[in-house]
Coordinates of C-alpha atoms and ligand atoms in Angstrom, one line a residue:
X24 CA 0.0 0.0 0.0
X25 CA 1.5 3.6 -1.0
X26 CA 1.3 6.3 1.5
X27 CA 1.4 9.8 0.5
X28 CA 3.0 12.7 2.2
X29 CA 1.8 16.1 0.8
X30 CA 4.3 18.8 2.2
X31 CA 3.6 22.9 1.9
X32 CA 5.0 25.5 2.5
X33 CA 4.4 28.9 4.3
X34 CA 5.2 32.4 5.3
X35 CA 8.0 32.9 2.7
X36 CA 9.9 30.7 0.1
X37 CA 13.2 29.6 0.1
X38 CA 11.7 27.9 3.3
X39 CA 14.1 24.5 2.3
X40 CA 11.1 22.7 1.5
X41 CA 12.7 20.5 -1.3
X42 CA 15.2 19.5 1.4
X43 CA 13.1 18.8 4.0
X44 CA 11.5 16.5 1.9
X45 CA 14.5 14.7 0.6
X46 CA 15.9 14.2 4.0
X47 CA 12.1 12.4 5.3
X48 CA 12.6 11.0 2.2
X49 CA 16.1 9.4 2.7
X50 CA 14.8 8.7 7.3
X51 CA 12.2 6.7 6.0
X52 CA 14.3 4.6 3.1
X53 CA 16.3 4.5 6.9
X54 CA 13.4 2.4 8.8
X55 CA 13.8 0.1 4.9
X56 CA 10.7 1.6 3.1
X57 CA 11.1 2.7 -1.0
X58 CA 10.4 6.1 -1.5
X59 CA 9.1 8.1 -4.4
X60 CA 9.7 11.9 -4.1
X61 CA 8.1 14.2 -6.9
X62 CA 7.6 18.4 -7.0
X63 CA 4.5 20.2 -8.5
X64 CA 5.3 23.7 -9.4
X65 CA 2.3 26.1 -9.7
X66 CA 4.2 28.5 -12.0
X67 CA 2.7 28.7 -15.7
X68 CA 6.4 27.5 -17.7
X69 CA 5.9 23.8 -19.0
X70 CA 9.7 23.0 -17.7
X71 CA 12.0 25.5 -15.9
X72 CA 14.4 24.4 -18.4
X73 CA 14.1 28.2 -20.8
X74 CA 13.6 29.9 -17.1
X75 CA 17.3 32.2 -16.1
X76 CA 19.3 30.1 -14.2
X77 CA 19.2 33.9 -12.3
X78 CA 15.7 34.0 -11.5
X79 CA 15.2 29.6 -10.7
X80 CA 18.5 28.4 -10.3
X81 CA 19.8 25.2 -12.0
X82 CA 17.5 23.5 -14.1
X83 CA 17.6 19.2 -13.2
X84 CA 18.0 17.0 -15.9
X85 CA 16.8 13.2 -15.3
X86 CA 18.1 10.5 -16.9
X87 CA 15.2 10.2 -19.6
X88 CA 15.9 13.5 -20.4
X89 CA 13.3 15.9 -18.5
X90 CA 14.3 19.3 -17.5
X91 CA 13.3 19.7 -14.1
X92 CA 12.9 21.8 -10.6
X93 CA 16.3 21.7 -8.6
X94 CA 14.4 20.2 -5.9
X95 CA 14.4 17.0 -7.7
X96 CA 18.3 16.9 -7.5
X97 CA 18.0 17.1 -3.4
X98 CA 15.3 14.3 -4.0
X99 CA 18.2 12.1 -5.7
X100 CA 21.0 13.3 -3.6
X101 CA 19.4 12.2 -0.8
X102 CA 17.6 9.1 -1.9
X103 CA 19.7 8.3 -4.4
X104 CA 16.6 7.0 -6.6
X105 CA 17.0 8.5 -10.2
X106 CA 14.6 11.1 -10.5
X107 CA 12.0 10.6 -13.7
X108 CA 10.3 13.1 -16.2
X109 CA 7.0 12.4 -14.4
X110 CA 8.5 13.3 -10.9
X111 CA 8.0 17.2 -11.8
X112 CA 4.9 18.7 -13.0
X113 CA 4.2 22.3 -13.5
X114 CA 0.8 24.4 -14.2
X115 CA 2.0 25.2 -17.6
X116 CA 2.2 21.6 -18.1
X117 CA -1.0 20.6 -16.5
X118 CA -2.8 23.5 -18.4
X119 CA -1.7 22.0 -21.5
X120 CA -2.5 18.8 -20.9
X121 CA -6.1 19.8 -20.7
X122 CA -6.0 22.2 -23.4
X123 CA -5.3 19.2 -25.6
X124 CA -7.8 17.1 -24.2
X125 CA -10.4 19.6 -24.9
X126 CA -9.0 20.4 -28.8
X127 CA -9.5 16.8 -29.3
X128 CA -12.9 16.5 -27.9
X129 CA -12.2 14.0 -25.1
X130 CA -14.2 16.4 -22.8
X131 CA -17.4 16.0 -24.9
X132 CA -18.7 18.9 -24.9
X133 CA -18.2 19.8 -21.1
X134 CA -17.3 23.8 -20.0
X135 CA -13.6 23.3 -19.2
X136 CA -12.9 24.5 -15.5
X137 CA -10.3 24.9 -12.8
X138 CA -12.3 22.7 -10.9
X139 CA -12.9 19.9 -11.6
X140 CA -10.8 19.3 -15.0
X141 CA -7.5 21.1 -13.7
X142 CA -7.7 19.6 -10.2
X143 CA -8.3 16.2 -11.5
X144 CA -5.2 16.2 -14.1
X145 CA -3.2 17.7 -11.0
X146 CA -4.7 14.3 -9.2
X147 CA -4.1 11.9 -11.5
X148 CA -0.5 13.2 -11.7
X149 CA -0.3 11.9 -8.0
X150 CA -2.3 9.0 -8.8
X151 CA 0.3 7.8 -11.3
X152 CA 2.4 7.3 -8.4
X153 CA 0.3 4.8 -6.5
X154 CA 1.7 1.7 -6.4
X155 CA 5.5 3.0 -7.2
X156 CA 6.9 2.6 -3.8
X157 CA 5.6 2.3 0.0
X158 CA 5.9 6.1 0.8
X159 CA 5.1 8.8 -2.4
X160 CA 6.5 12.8 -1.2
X161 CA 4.8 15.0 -2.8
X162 CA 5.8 19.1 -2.7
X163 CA 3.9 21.7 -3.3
X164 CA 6.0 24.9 -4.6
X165 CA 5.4 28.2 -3.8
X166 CA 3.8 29.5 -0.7
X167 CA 0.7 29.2 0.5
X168 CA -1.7 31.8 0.0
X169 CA -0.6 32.5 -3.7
X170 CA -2.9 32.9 -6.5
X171 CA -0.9 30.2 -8.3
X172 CA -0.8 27.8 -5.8
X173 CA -5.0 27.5 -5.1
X174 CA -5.4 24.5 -7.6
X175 CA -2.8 22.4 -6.3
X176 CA -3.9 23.0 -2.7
X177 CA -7.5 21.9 -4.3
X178 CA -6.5 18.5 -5.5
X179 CA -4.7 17.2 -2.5
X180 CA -7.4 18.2 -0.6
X181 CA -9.4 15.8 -2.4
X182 CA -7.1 13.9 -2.9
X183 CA -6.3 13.9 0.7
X184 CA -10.2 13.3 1.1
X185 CA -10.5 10.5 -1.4
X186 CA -7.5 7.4 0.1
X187 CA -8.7 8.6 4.3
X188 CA -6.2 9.8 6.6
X189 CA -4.1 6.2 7.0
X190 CA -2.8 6.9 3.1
X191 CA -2.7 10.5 3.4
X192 CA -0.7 13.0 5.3
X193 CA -0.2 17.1 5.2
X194 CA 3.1 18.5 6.3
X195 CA 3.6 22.3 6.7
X196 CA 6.8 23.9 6.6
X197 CA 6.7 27.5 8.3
X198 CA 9.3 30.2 9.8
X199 CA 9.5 31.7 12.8
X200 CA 11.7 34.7 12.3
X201 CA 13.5 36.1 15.5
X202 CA 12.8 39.5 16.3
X203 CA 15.5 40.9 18.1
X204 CA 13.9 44.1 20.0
X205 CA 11.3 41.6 21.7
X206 CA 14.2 39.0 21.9
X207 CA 11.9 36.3 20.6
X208 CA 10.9 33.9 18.1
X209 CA 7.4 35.2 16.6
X210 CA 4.8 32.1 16.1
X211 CA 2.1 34.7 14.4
X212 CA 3.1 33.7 10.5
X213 CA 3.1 30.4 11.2
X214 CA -0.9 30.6 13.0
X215 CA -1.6 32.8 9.5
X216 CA -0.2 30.6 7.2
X217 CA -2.0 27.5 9.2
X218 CA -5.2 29.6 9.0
X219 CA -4.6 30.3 5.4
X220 CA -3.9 26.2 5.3
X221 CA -7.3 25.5 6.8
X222 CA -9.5 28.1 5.2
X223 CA -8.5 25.9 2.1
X224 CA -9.8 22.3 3.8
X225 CA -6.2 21.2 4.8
X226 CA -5.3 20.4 8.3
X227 CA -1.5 19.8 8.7
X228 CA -0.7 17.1 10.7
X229 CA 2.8 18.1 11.0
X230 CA 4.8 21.5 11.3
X231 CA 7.9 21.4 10.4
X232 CA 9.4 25.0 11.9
X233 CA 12.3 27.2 10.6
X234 CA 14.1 29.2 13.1
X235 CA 17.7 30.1 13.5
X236 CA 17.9 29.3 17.6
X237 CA 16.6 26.9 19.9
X238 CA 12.0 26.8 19.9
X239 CA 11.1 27.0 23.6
X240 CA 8.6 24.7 24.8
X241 CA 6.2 27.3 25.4
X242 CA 6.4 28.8 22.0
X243 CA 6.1 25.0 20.7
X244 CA 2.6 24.6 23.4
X245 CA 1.5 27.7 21.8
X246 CA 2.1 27.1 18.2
X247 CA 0.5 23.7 18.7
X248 CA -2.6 25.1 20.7
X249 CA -3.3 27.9 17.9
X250 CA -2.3 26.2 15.1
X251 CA -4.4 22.7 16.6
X252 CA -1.6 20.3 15.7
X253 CA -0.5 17.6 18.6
X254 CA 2.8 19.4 20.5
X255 CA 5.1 16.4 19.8
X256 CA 3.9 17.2 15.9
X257 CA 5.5 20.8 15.9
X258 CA 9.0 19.9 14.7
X259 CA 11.8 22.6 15.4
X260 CA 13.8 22.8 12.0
X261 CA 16.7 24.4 12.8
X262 CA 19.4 26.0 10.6
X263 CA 22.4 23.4 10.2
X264 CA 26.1 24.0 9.1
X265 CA 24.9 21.1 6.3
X266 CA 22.3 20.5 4.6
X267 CA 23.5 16.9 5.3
X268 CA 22.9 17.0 8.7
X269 CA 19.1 17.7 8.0
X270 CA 18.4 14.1 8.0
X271 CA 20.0 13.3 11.3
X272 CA 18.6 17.0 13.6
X273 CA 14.9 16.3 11.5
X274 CA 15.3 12.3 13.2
X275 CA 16.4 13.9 16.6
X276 CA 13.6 15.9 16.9
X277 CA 11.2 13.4 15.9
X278 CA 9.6 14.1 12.0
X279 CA 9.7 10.1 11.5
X280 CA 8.6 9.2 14.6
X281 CA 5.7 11.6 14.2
X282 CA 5.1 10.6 10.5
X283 CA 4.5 6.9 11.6
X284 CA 2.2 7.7 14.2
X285 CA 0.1 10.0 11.8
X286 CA -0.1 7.0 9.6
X287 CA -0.7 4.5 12.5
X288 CA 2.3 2.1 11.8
X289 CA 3.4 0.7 15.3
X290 CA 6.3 -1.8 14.1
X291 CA 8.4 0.4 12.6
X292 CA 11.9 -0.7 12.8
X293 CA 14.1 2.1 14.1
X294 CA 16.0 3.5 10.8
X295 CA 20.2 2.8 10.5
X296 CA 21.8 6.5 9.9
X297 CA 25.0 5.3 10.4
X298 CA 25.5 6.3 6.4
X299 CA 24.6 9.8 7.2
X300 CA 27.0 10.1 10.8
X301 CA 29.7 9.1 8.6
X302 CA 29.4 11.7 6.0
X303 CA 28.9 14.4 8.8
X304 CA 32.1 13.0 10.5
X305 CA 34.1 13.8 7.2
X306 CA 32.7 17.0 6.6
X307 CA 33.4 17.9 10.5
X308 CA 36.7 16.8 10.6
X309 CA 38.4 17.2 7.4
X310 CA 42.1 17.0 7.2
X311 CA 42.7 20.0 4.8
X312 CA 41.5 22.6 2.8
X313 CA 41.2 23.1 -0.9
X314 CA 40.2 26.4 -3.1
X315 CA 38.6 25.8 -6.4
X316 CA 38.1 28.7 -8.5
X317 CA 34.7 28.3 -10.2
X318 CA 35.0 30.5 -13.4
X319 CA 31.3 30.9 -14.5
X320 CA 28.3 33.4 -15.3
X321 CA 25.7 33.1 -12.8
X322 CA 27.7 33.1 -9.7
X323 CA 25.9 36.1 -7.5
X324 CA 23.0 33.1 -6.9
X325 CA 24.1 30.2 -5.3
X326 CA 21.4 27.7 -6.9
X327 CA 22.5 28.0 -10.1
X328 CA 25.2 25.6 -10.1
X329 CA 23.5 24.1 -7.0
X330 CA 24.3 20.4 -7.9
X331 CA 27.8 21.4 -8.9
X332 CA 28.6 22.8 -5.6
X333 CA 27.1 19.7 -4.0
X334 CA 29.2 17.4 -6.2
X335 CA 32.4 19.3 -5.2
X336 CA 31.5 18.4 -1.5
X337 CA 31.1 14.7 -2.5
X338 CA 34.8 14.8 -3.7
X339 CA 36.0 17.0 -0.7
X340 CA 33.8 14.1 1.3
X341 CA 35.5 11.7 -0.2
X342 CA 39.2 13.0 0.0
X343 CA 38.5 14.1 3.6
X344 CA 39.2 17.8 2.9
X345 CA 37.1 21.0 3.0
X346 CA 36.3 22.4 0.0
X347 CA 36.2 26.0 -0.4
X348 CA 34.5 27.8 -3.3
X349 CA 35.7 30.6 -4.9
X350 CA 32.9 32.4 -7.3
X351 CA 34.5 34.5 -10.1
X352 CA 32.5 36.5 -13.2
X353 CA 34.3 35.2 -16.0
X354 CA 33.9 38.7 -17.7
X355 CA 36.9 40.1 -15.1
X356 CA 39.6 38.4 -16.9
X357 CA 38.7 39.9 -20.3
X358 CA 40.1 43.0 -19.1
X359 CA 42.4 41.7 -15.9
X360 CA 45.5 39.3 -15.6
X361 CA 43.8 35.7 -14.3
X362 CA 47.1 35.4 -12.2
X363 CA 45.5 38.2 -9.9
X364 CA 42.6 36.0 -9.2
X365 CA 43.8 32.0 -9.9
X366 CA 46.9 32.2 -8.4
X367 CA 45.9 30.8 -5.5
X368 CA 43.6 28.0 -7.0
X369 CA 44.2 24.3 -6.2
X370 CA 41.9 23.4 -8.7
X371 CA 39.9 25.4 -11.7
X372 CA 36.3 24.4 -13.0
X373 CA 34.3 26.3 -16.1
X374 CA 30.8 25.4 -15.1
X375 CA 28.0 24.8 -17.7
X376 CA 26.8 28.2 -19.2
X377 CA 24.8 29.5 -22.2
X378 CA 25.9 32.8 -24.8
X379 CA 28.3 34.8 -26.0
X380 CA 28.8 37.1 -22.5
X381 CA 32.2 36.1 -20.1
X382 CA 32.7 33.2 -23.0
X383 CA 36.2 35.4 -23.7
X384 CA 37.1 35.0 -20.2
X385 CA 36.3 31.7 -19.8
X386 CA 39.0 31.1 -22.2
X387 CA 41.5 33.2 -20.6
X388 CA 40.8 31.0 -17.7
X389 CA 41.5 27.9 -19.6
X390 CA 44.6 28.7 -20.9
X391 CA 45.7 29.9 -17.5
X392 CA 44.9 26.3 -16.1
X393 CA 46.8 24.7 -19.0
X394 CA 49.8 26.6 -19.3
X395 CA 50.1 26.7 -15.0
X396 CA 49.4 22.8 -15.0
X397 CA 46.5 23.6 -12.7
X398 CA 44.1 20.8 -12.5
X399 CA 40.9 21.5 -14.9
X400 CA 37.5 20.7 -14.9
X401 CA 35.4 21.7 -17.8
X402 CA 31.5 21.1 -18.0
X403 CA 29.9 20.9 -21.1
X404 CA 30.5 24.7 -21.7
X405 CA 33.7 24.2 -20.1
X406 CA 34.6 21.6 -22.2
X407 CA 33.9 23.7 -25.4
X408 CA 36.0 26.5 -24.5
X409 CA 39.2 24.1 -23.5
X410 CA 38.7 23.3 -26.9
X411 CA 38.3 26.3 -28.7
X412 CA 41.3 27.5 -26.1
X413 CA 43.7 24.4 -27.5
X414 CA 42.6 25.7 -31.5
X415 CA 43.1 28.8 -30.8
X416 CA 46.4 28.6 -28.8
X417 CA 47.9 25.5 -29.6
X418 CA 46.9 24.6 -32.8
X419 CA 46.8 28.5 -34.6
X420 CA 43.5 28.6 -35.7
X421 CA 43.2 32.1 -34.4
X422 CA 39.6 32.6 -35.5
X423 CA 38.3 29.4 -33.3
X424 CA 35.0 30.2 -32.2
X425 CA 31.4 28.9 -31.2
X426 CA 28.2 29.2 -34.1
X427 CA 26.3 29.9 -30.4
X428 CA 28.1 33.4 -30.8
X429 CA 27.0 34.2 -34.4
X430 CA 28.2 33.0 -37.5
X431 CA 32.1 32.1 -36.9
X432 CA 35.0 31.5 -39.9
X433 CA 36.2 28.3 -37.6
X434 CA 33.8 27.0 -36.0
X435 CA 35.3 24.7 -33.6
X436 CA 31.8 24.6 -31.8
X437 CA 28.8 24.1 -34.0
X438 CA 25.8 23.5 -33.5
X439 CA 24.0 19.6 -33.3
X440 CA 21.8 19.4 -36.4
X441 CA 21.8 15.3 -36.0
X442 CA 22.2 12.7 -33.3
X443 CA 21.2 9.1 -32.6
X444 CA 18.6 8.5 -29.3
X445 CA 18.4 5.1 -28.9
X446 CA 16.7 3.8 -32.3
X447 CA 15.7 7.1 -33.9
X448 CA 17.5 10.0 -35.3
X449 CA 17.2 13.3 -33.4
X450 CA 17.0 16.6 -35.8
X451 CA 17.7 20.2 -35.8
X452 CA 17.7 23.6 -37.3
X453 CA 18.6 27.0 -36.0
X454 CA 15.0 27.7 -36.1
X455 CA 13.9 25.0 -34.3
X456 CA 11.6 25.9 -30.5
X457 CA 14.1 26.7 -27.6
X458 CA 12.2 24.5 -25.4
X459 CA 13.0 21.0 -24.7
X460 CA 14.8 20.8 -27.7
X461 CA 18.5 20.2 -26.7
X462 CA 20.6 16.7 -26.7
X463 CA 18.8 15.9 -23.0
X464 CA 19.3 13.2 -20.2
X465 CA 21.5 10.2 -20.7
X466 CA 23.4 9.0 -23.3
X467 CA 26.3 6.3 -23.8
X468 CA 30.0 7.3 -23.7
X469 CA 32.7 4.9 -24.8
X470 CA 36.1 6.2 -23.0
X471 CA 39.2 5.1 -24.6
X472 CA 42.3 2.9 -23.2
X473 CA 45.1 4.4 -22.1
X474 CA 43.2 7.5 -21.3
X475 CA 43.0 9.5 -17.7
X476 CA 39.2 9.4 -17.9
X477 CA 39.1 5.8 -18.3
X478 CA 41.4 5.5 -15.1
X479 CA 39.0 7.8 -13.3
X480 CA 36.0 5.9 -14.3
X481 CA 37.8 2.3 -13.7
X482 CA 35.4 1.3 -16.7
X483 CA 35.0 1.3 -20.1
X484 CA 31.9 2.4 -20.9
X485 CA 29.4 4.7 -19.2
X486 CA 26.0 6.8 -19.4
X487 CA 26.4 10.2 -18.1
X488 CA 23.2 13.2 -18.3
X489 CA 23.6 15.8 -21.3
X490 CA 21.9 19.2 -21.7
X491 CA 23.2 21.1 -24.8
X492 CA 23.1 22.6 -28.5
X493 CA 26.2 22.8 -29.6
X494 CA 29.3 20.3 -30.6
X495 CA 32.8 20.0 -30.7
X496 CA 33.5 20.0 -34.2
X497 CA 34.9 16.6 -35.6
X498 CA 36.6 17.5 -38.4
X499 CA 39.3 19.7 -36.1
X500 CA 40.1 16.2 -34.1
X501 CA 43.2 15.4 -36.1
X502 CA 44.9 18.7 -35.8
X503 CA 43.8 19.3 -32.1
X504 CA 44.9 16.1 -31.1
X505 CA 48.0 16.2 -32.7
X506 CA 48.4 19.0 -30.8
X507 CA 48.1 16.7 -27.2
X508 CA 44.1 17.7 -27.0
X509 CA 43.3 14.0 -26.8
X510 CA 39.4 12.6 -27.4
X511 CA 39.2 10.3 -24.8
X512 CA 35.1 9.6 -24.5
X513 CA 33.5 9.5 -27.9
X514 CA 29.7 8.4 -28.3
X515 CA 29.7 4.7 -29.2
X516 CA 29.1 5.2 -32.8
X517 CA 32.6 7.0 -32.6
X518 CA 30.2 10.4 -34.0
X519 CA 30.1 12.6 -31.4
X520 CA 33.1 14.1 -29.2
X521 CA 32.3 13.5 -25.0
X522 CA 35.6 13.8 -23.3
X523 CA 38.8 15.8 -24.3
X524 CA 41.8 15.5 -21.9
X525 CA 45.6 17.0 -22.6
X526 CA 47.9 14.6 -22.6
X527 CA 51.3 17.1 -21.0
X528 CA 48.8 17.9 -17.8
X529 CA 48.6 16.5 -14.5
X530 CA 44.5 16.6 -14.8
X531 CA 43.0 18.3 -17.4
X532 CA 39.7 17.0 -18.4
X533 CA 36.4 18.5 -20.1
X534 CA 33.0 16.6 -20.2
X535 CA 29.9 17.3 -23.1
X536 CA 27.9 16.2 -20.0
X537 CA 27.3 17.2 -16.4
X538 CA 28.4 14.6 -14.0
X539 CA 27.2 16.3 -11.0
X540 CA 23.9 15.9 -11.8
X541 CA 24.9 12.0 -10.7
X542 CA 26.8 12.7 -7.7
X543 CA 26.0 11.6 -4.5
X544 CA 27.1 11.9 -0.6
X545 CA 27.5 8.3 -0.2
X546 CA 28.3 7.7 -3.6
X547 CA 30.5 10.3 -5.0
X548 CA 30.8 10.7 -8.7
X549 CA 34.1 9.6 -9.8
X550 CA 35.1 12.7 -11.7
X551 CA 34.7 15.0 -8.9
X552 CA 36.6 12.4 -6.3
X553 CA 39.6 12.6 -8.6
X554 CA 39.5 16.2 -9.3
X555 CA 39.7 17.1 -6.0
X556 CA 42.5 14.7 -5.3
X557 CA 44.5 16.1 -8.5
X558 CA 43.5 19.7 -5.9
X559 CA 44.7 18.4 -3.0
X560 CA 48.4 17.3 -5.0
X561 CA 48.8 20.4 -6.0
X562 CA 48.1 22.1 -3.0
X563 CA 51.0 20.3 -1.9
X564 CA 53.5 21.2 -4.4
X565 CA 52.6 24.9 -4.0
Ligands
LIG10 N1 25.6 26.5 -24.5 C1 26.3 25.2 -24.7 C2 25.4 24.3 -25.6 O1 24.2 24.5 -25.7 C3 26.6 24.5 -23.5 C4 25.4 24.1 -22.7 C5 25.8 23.7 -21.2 O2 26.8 24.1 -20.8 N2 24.9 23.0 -20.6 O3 25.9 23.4 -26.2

């Protein structure tokens, strides 16, 4: 029997809902049930995958090639199940959905309304889950009390209504901001949003409360007398140094306890965290420090490269060293010496990225990793501009560029007119839609012998997630690799350029694909472990 957790959110966003999720997600795989966690975003975009990575942060991709919420990525970090396309839903998507329907009649001839036809696609969304494993998360984005969110709220009400209070449980997640003139933590949002809750049909059975110090009993009595929850169900959520210590304080403070009680389940077994004290251990006690100089375009909001950052931990996790991050617009060094800012770098990554703007200095930053023998990580962007880098530099083809920057004499990066998805052919044109178009999700990559990557990987052949237009250009793989730019991971057909590496570099490796979408705390991608290692050498030597 699948149990269903429905978790809101209130007072403001940004609450950590997503995470919260994932870590009740990965206490209850814990006590040895599966868990299915999926996102429904009331904002009117089909995918977040044409949103700015400014405005939404990083945009997920699954393995069958979906563009998702980042909240999926916690989901998969912390579970470690593979998210799916159908883990995400959107009201853009749901809308259209419908929209066909109706265009091709199956409504017969019914007026087309919010209620009941939207809230019952929204429903069947969740229904589709039922049966996919013993406990089904589902968030709600957004904040309660938006316009946006009214038809989501609407369906797991009924929803809620429809399996009966043993399938079906509401968690709310709330603040409770300190006020320092009154020195206390103020329970008034949280009673609003509750209220808010309510006037919609949803009781939460569970509050899950934000707060950056210690809840007082008392404030926990009141919230749970105002707000009519049970006191052991108001949760204190407190800020942590890691967000992979959530799983451990939510356990300590009782969410799974409280979550098997809602849902009546006496025999629980009591759930084995000893894989999440040992990742804490390492991150507490680390026995060094590395920089890594993340060269990239969206680096004033953290999210955007959120499961980047995440996979950089897994390798400092796995090394036993801190890793520190070092944010740099790669627009700086198109008019400043890189030494000024990379000096100090153990290790140099050129993140995933999209136009023309800070590509210049993305190159500078290349070269200056090459030419210092500082270890390299290029992703999928990163990976074009080593290239280009190595044409321009190593091979003399001064006028190496990307089509992505307007029409280019060499162009060193083009873009993908043609590519094989499993059986079929994929096409396209410059002209083509810009959404959900790109080479997405996971492909095949056949590394080469005597290559680094294939000592990295200890295999031969792997599947790693893709998101992107353009192509190293195959016809410049002579020349470039004559000049040391070796193409270690080509797709099995031997078409389509996945890995370069130079050959007269301690570590230098760029990736078509994004390997930190795979990367986990307790099971590190290899990529990132020995990049981070290469980090840790050099900070020796220097
Ligand atoms: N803009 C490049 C492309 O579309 C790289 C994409 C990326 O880094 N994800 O190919």
């Amino acid at each position: 029997m699948t149990r269903f957790i429905f978790i809101t959110g209130g007072v403001v966003s940004s609450l950590g809902k997503g995470l919260g999720s994932a870590a009740l997600g990965a206490l209850l795989q814990a006590r040895g049930y599966s868990v299915r966690l999926c996102k429904l975003d009331p904002y009117l975009n089909v995918d977040p995958g044409t949103m700015s990575p400014f405005q939404h942060g990083e945009v997920y991709v699954t393995d069958d090639g979906a563009e998702t919420d980042l909240d999926l990525g916690h989901y998969e970090r912390f579970t470690g199940v593979p998210a799916k396309g159908t883990d995400n839903t959107t009201t853009g998507r749901i809308y259209t959905s419908v929209l066909q329907k109706e265009r091709r009649g199956d409504y017969l001839g019914a007026t087309i309304q919010v209620i009941p036809h939207i809230t019952n696609e929204i429903q069947d969304f969740i229904r589709e889950k039922d049966g996919t494993a013993d406990f089904v998360l589902c968030e709600i984005g957004g904040t309660v009390g938006d316009i946006e969110s009214l038809p989501f709220l609407e369906a797991i009400r009924q929803f809620g209504n429809e399996v009966g209070r043993e399938r079906a449980i509401f968690i709310h997640v709330t603040l409770l901001p300190y006020i320092p003139a009154a020195g206390e933590l103020k329970t008034k949002p949280t009673q609003h949003s509750v209220k808010e809750l309510m006037s919609h049909g949803i009781r939460p059975q569970i509050l899950l409360c934000r707060a950056d110090r210690e809840i007082e009993k008392d404030e926990r009595r009141k919230i749970a007398l105002f707000c009519n929850i049970d006191e052991k169900k108001v949760i204190p959520a407190l800020d942590v140094s890691s967000i992979y210590e959530v799983p451990l304080t939510y356990h300590a403070e009782g969410l799974d306890d409280e979550v098997m009680d809602c849902f009546g389940i006496k025999k629980s077994k009591k759930p084995d965290l000893s894989k999440w004290e040992k990742i804490i251990q390492n991150i507490k006690e680390p026995e060094g420090e590395v920089k890594i100089a993340i060269v990239g375009k969206y680096t004033n909001l953290a999210d955007s490269y959120k499961s980047l950052n995440e996979a950089l931990i897994h390798g400092g996790i796995a090394n036993k060293v801190k890793v520190r991050l070092d944010f740099m617009e790669a627009e700086i060094f198109e008019s400043e010496n890189p030494e000024d800012y990379l000096a100090g770098a153990n290790g140099i990554l050129v993140p995933g990225g999209f136009g023309e703007r800070g590509a210049e200095g993305k190159i500078k930053a290349v070269q200056y990793a090459r030419e210092k023998k500082i270890p390299y990580l290029g992703i999928c962007f990163g990976m074009q501009m080593a290239v280009i880098e190595a044409a321009r530099n190593l091979c003399s083809i001064k006028n190496a560029g990307s089509t992505e920057f307007g029409p280019c004499k060499e162009s060193v990066v083009g873009l993908m007119t043609e590519w094989v998805k499993g059986n079929a052919t994929e096409k396209r044109k410059a002209s083509t839609d810009k959404g959900g178009t790109m080479r997405l999700g996971a492909y095949p990559c056949h590394l080469e012998k005597g290559t680094l990557v294939r000592d990295v990987y200890g295999a031969s052949d792997i599947s790693e997630r893709h998101r992107h237009r353009y192509e190293v250009n195959m016809s410049y793989r002579a020349k470039l690799e004559e000049a040391g730019l070796r193409f270690s991971g080509l797709s099995p057909d031997g078409t389509l350029p996945e890995i370069v590496e130079h050959k007269d570099h301690p570590w230098f490796i760029g990736v078509q694909f994004h390997p930190e979408l795979k990367s986990k705390p307790f099971d590190p991608h290899p990529l990132f472990v020995s990049f981070i290692k290469a980090a840790v050498k050099q900070g020796r030597l220097v």
